[in-house]
Coordinates of C-alpha atoms in Angstrom, one line a residue:
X1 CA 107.1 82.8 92.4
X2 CA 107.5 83.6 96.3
X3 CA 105.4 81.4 98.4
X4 CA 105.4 83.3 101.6
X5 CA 104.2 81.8 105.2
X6 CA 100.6 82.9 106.0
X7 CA 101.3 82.3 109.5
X8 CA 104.0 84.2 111.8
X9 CA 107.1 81.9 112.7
X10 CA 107.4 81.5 116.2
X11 CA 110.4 82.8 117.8
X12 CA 110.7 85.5 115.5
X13 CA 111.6 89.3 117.0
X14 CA 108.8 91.8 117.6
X15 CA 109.7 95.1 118.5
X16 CA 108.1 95.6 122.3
X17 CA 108.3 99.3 123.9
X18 CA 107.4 100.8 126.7
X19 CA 104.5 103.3 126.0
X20 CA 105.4 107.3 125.8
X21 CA 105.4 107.2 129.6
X22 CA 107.1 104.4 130.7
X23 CA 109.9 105.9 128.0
X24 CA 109.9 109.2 130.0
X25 CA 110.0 107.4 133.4
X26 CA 112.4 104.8 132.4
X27 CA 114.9 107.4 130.4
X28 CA 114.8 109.2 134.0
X29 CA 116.1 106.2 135.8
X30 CA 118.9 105.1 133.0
X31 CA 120.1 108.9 132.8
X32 CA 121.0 108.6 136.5
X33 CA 122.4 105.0 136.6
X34 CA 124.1 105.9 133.6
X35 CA 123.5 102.6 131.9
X36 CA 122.6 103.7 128.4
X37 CA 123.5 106.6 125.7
X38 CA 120.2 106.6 123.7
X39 CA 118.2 107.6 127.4
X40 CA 121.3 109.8 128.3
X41 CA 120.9 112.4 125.3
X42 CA 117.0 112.6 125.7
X43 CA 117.2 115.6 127.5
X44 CA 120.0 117.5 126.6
X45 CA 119.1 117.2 122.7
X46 CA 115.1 117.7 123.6
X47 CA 116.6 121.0 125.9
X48 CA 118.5 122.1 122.3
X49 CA 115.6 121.3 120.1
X50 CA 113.3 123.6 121.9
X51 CA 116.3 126.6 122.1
X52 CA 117.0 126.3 118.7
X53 CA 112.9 126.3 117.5
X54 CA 112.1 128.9 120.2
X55 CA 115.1 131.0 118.5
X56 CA 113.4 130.3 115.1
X57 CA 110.1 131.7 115.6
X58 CA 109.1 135.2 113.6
X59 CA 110.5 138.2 115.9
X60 CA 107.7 140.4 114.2
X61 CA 104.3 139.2 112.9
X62 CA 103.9 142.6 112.0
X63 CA 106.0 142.5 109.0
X64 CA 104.2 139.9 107.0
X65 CA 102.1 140.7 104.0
X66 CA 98.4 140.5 104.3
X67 CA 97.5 136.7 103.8
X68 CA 100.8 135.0 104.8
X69 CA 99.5 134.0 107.8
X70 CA 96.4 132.3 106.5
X71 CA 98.2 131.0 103.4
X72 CA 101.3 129.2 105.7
X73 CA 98.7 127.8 107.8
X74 CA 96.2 126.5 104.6
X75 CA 99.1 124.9 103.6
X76 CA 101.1 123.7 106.8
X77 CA 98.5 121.9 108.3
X78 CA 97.2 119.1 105.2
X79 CA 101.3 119.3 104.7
X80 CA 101.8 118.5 108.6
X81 CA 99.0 116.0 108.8
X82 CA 100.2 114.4 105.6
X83 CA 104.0 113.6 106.6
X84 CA 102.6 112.8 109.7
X85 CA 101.1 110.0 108.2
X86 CA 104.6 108.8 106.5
X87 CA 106.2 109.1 109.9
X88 CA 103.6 107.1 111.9
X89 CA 104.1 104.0 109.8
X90 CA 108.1 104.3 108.9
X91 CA 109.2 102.8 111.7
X92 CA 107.0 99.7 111.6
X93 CA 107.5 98.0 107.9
X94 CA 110.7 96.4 108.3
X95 CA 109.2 95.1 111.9
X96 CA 105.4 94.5 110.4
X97 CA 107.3 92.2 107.8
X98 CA 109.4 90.1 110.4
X99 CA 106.4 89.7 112.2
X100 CA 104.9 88.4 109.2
X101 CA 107.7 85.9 109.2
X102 CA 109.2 87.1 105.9
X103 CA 112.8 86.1 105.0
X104 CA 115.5 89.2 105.1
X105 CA 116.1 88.7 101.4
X106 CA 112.3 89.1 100.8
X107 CA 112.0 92.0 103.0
X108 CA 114.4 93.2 100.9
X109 CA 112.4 92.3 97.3
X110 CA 109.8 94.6 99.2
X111 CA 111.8 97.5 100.0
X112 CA 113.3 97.8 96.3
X113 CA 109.7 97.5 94.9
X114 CA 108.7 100.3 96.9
X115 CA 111.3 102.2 95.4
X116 CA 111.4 101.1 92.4
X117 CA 107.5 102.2 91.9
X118 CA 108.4 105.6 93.2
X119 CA 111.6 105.9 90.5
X120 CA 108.8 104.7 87.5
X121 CA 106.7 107.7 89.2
X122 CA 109.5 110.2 89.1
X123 CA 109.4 109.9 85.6
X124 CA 105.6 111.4 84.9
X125 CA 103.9 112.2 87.8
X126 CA 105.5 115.6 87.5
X127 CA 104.4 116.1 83.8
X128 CA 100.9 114.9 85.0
X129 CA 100.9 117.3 88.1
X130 CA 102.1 120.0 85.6
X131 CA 99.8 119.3 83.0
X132 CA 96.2 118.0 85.6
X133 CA 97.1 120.3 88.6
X134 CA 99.0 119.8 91.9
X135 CA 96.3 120.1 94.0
X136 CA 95.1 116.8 92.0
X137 CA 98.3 115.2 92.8
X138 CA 98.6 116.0 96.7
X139 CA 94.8 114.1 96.9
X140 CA 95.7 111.4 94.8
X141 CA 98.9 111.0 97.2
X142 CA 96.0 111.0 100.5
X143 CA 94.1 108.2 98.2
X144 CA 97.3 106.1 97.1
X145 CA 98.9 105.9 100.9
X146 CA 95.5 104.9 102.5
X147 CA 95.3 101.9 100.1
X148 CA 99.1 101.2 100.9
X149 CA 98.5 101.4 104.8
X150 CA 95.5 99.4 104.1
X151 CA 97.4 96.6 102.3
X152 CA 99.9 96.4 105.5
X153 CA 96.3 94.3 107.2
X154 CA 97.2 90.9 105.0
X155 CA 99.6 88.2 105.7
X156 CA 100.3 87.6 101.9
X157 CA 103.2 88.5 99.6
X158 CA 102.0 89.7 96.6
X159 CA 99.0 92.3 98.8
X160 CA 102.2 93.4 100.5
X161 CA 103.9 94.2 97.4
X162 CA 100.9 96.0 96.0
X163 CA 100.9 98.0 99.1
X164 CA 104.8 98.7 98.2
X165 CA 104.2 99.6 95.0
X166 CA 101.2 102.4 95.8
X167 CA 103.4 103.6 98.6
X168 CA 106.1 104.3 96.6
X169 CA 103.5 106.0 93.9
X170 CA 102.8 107.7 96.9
X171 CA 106.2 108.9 98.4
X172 CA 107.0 110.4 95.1
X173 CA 104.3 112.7 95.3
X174 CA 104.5 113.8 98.9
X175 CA 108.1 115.1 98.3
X176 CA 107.6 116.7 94.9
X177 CA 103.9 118.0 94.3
X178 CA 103.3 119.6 97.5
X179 CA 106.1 121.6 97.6
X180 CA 105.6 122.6 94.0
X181 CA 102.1 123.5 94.9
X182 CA 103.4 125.8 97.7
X183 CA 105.7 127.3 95.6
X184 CA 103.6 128.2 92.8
X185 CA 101.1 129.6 95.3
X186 CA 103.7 131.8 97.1
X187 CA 105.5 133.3 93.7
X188 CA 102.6 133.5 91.0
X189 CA 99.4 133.9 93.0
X190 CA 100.3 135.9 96.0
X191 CA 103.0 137.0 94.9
X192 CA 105.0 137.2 98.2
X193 CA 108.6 137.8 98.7
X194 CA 111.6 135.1 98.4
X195 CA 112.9 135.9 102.0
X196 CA 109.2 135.0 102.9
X197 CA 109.8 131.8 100.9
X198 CA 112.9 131.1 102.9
X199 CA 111.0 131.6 106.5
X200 CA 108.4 129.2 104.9
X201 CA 110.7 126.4 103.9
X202 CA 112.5 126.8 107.0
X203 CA 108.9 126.3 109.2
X204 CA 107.6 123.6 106.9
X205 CA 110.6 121.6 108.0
X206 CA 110.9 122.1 111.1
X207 CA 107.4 121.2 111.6
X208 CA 107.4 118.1 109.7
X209 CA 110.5 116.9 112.3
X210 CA 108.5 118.0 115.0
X211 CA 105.9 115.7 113.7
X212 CA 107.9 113.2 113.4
X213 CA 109.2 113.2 117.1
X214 CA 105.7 113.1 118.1
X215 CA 104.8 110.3 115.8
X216 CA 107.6 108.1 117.4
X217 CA 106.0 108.2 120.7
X218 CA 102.2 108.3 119.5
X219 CA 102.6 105.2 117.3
X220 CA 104.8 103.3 120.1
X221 CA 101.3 103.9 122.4
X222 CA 99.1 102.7 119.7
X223 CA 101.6 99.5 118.7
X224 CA 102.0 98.4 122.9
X225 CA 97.8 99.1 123.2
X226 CA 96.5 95.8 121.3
X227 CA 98.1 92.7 120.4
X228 CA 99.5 91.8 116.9
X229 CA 97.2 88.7 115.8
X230 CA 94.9 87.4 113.1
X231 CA 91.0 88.1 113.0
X232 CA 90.3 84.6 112.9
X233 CA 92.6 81.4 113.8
X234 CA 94.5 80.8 109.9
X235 CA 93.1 83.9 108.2
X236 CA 95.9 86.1 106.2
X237 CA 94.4 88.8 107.9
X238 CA 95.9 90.7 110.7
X239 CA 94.7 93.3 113.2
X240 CA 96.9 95.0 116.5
X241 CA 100.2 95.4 117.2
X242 CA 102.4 97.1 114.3
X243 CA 99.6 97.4 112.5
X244 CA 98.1 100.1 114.7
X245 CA 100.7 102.6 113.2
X246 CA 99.5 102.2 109.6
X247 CA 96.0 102.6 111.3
X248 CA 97.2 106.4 112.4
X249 CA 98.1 107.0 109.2
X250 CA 95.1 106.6 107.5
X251 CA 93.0 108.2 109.7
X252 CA 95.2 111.3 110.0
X253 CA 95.0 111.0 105.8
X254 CA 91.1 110.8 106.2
X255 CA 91.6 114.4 107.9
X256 CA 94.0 116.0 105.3
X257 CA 92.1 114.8 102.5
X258 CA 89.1 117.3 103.2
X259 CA 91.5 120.3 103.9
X260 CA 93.2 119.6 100.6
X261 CA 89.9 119.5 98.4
X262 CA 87.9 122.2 100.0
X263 CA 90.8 124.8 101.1
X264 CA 93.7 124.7 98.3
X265 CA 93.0 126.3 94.7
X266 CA 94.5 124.8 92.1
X267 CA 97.8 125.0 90.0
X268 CA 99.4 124.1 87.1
X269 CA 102.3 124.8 84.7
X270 CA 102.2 127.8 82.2
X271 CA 99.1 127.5 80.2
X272 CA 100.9 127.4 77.0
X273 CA 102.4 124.3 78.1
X274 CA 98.8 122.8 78.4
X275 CA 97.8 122.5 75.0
X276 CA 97.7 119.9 72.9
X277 CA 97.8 115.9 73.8
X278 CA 101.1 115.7 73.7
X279 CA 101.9 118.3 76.2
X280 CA 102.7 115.8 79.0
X281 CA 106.0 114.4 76.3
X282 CA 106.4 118.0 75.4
X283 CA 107.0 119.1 79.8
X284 CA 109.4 116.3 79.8
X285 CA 111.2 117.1 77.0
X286 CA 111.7 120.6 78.1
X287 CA 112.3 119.7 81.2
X288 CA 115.2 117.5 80.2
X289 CA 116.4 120.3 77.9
X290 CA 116.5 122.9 81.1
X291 CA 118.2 119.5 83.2
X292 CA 121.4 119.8 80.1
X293 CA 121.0 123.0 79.2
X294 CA 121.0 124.5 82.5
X295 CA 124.6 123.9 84.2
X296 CA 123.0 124.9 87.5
X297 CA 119.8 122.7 87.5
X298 CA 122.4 119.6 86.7
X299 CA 124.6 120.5 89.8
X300 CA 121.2 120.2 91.8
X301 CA 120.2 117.3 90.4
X302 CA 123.5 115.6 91.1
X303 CA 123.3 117.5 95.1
X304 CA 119.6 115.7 94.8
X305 CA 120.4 112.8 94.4
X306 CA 123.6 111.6 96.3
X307 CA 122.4 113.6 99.2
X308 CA 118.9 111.8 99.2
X309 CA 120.2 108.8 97.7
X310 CA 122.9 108.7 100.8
X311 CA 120.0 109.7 103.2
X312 CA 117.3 106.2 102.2
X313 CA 120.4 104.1 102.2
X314 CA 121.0 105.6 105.9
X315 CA 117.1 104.8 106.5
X316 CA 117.1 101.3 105.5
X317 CA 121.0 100.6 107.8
X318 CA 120.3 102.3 110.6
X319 CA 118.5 100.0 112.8
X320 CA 121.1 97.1 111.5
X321 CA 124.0 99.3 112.4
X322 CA 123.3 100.0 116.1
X323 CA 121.6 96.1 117.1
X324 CA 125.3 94.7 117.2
X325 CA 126.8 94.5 120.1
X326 CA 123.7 92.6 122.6
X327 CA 122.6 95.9 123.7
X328 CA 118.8 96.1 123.6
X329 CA 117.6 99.0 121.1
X330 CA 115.1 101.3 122.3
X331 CA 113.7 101.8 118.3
X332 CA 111.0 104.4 119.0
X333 CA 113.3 106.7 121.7
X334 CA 116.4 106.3 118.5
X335 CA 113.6 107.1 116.0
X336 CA 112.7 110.2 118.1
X337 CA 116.4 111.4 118.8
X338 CA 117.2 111.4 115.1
X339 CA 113.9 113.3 114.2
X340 CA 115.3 115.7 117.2
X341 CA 118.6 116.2 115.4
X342 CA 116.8 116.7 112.0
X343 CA 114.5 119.4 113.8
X344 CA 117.7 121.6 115.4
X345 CA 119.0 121.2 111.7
X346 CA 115.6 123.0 110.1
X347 CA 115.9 125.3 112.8
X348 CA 119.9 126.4 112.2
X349 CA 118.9 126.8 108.4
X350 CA 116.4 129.3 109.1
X351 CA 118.4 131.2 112.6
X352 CA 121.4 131.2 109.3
X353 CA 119.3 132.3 106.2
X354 CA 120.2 135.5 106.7
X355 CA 124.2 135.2 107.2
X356 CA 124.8 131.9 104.5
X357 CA 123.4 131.5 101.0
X358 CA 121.2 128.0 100.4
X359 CA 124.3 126.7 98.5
X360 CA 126.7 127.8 101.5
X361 CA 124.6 125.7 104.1
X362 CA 124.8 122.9 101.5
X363 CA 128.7 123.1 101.1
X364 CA 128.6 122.7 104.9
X365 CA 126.5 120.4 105.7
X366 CA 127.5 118.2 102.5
X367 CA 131.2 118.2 104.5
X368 CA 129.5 117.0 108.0
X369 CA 127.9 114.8 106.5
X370 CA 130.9 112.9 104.6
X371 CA 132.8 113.0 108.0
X372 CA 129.4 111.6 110.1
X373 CA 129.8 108.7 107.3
X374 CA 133.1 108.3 107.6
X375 CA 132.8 107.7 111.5
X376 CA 129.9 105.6 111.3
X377 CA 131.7 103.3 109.0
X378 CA 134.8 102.4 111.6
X379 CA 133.4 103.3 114.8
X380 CA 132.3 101.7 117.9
X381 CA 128.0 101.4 118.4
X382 CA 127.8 104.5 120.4
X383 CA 130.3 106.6 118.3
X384 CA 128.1 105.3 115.6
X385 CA 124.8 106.8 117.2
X386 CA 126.2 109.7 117.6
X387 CA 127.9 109.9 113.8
X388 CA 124.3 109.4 113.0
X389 CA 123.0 112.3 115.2
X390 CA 125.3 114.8 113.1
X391 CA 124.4 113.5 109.8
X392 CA 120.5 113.9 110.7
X393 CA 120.9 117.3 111.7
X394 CA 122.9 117.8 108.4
X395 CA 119.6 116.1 107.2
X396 CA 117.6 119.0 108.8
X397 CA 119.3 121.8 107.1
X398 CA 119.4 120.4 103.8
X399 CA 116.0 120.0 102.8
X400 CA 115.0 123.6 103.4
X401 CA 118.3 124.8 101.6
X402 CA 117.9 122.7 99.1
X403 CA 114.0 123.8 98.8
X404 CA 115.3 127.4 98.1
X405 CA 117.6 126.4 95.6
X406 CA 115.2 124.6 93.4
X407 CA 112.3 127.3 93.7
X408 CA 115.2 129.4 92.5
X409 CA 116.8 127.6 89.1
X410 CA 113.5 125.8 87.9
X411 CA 111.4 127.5 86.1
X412 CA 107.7 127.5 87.1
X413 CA 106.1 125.9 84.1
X414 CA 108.1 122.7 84.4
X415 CA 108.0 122.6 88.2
X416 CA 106.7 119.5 88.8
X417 CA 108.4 117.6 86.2
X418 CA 111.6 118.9 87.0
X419 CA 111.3 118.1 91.0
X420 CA 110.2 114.6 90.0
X421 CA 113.1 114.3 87.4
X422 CA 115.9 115.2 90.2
X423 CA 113.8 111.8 91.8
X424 CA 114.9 109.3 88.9
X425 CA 118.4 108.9 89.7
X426 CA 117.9 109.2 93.5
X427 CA 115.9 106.4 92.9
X428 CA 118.0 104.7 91.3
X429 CA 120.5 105.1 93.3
X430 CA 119.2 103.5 96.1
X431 CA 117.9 100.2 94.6
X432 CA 120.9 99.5 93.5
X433 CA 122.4 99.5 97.1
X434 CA 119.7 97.9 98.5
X435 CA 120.0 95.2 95.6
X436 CA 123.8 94.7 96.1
X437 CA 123.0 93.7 99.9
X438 CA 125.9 95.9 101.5
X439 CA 127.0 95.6 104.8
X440 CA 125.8 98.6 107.3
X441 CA 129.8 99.3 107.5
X442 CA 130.2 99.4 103.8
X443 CA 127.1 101.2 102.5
X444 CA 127.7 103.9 104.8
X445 CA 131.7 104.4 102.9
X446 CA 129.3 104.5 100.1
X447 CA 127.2 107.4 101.5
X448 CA 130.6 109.3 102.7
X449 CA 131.3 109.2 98.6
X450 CA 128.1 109.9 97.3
X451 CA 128.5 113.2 99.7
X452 CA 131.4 114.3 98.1
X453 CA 129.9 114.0 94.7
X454 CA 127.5 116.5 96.3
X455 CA 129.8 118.5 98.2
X456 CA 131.9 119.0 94.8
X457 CA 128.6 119.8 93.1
X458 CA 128.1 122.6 95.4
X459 CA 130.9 124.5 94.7
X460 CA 129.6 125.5 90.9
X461 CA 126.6 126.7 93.2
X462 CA 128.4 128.6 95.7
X463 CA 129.3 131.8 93.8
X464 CA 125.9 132.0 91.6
X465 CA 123.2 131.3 94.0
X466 CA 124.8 133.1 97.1
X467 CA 121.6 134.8 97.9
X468 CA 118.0 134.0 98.5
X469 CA 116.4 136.4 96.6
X470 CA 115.3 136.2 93.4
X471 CA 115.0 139.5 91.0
X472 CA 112.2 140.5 90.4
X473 CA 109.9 139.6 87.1
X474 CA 112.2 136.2 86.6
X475 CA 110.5 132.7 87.0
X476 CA 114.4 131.3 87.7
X477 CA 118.1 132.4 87.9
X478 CA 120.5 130.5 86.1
X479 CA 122.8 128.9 89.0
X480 CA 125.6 127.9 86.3

């Protein structure tokens, strides 16, 4: 067993920012002297982030169906509020460990607990959101990340790792059961149409970037306002500092939670699938049966995963990658640049929609994203950065693409246990690079590959799911 310190090592790095302000005033003063990249691109990417989501806003209220508008914002603001709470506390768990005084190698055992819990999730949270109700899932997800944020308060190993493992009950849900609420909502009770669906998934993400450059800078304030220490000189517990973040998050949980129970109806799978006790085996097993069956659904769960799978690895390297060199790394003014990239992504997928498929914006941004890899891999620290820029905003067109797609080719009974089944070997996936302790330079060669696996997979997608709509009276359409 791990016998952790209970007491912070001295010496050991904290990550100390300005606050929002200082950033601003600061990047001002760097853009003219000229002295650093990360300040320089503030304003020219901010300048293209707001172009591209001024661009991406509805030309014409006028043509939306009666409830749209009240059924995007039901659902965009617990779903804004709730990756909002995901984004606050990102940044801060490798650094909340190191301040902890954890060993790399146990930072590590936490990281691939985290997502190890969330690839044992994958496997049945889906039957159980298909078989209980979504709306069920999406609270339990509020509930399971507050205990995980919670858990971040104590300097001991195995509370840490019990926070890890909720969180990563927790993750899984976010990214599955939400969305598969939405859907469902959208198709079977209003009944709206699939270019709607498109404008939706194109807004939802967008927002959730915007949220997280916002986060970046509201979490930095909270971090630098209080310092990191224990309540009492030798308790385990901690208050201040990094902790602040995880603080955010469960308070802006504390607000979602309320919009979730009293505003959202509930959903499930078909009701025929909801008889019986067996019924959760009996979603899986169909589900696995569409996954074989369906030559379509397998080409999305192989886009799924290597692109995702390529994407966590990116998460957990990043910060590695671009602290060589002796150059001070401004974390929360990177975090926010990528999030910016992400955000002109979302908002080139929807400005597109109408001139490229889903599976052509994947084919293309499955391409930039093997050559962003393949730079980052054999480049110099600011070439690097900037590799990293394209590959985020690759990042920011994928997931509403990808969002179409899979409201398109699974079939509504099975939703959830299909979305969390395209989870298991993304999962897997990445703990097994984060268990094989690659280099930065190395793990990204690895991501180039995965994204050729995906860019390969596109191309059975191309030609079948070309358009957005779906025909009318059909839960799916068969991308094979």
């Amino acid at each position: 067993p791990i016998s952790p310190p209970t007491a912070p090592m001295p010496g050991l790095r904290e990550i100390s920012l300005h606050s929002a302000a200082a950033e601003v005033q600061q990047a001002s003063t760097d853009i003219f002297a000229g002295s650093s990249l990360y300040y320089d691109t503030i304003f020219p990417l901010a300048v293209v982030t707001v172009v591209l989501a001024w661009q991406s806003l509805p030309s014409a209220k006028g043509e939306w169906p009666a409830g749209f508008a009240r059924f995007m914002a039901t659902y965009l603001s617990a779903w804004s509020l709730c990756v909002l709470a995901d984004w606050l506390q990102g940044p801060y768990v490798y650094a909340l460990y190191e301040a902890y005084g954890f060993e790399p190698h146990v930072i590590a055992q936490l990281f691939v607990a985290g997502f190890a819990s969330a690839l044992c999730c994958s496997c049945f949270a889906g039957s159980l959101a298909d078989r209980f109700g979504r709306k069920m899932c999406c609270i339990a997800y509020c509930l399971l990340y507050i205990i995980s944020c919670s858990s971040k308060h104590f300097n001991n190993y195995w509370c840490l790792m019990f926070g890890r493992i909720t969180g990563g009950f927790a993750t899984s849900l976010l990214f599955s059961c939400f969305e598969c609420w939405m859907v469902s909502e959208h198709t079977r009770r209003h009944k709206f149409s699939a270019k709607l669906l498109s404008y939706l998934f194109g807004v939802k993400f967008m927002l959730m970037y915007f949220m997280a450059i916002i986060s970046g800078f509201v979490a930095q304030v909270a971090v630098d306002s209080t310092s990191f220490k224990p309540i009492a000189p030798g308790s385990i517990i901690y208050f201040g500092g990094n902790t602040a973040a995880f603080d955010l998050s469960v308070g802006v949980l504390l607000i979602a939670l309320p919009i979730i129970a009293v505003m959202w109806e509930e959903n499930h799978g078909k009701q025929e699938e909801l008889e019986g006790t067996a019924s959760i085996v009996g979603s899986f097993k169909e589900a696995m049966k569409h996954l074989v069956t369906n030559p379509g659904s397998l080409r999305l769960c192989i886009i799924v995963s290597c692109f995702e799978g390529a994407m966590y690895a990116f998460v957990f390297n990043w910060t590695p990658a671009l602290e060589v060199g002796g150059e001070q790394l401004p974390h929360g003014i990177v975090f926010s640049l990528l999030m910016m990239a992400c955000m002109c992504g979302a908002s080139a997928s929807t400005l597109l929609r109408e001139k490229l498929g889903p599976a052509s914006r994947l084919l293309l941004i499955c391409f930039l994203g093997v050559v962003a890899f393949g730079v980052a891999s054999m480049s110099s620290v600011h070439m690097c950065f900037l590799a990293f820029l394209l590959f985020e905003f690759s990042v920011g067109v994928y997931y509403p693409s990808a969002g179409v797609l899979k409201s398109e080719v699974v079939p509504e009974g099975i939703r959830g246990t299909m979305y969390n089944l395209y989870r298991v070997p993304l999962n897997t996936i990445v703990v097994s690079l984060l268990l094989t302790d690659l280099s930065p330079g190395l793990c990204f060669k690895l991501c180039a590959v995965l994204l050729g696996v995906a860019l390969f997979a596109t191309f059975g997608l191309a030609s079948a799911a070309s358009t957005e709509s779906v025909p009318e009276g059909h839960e799916a359409v068969d991308a094979g």
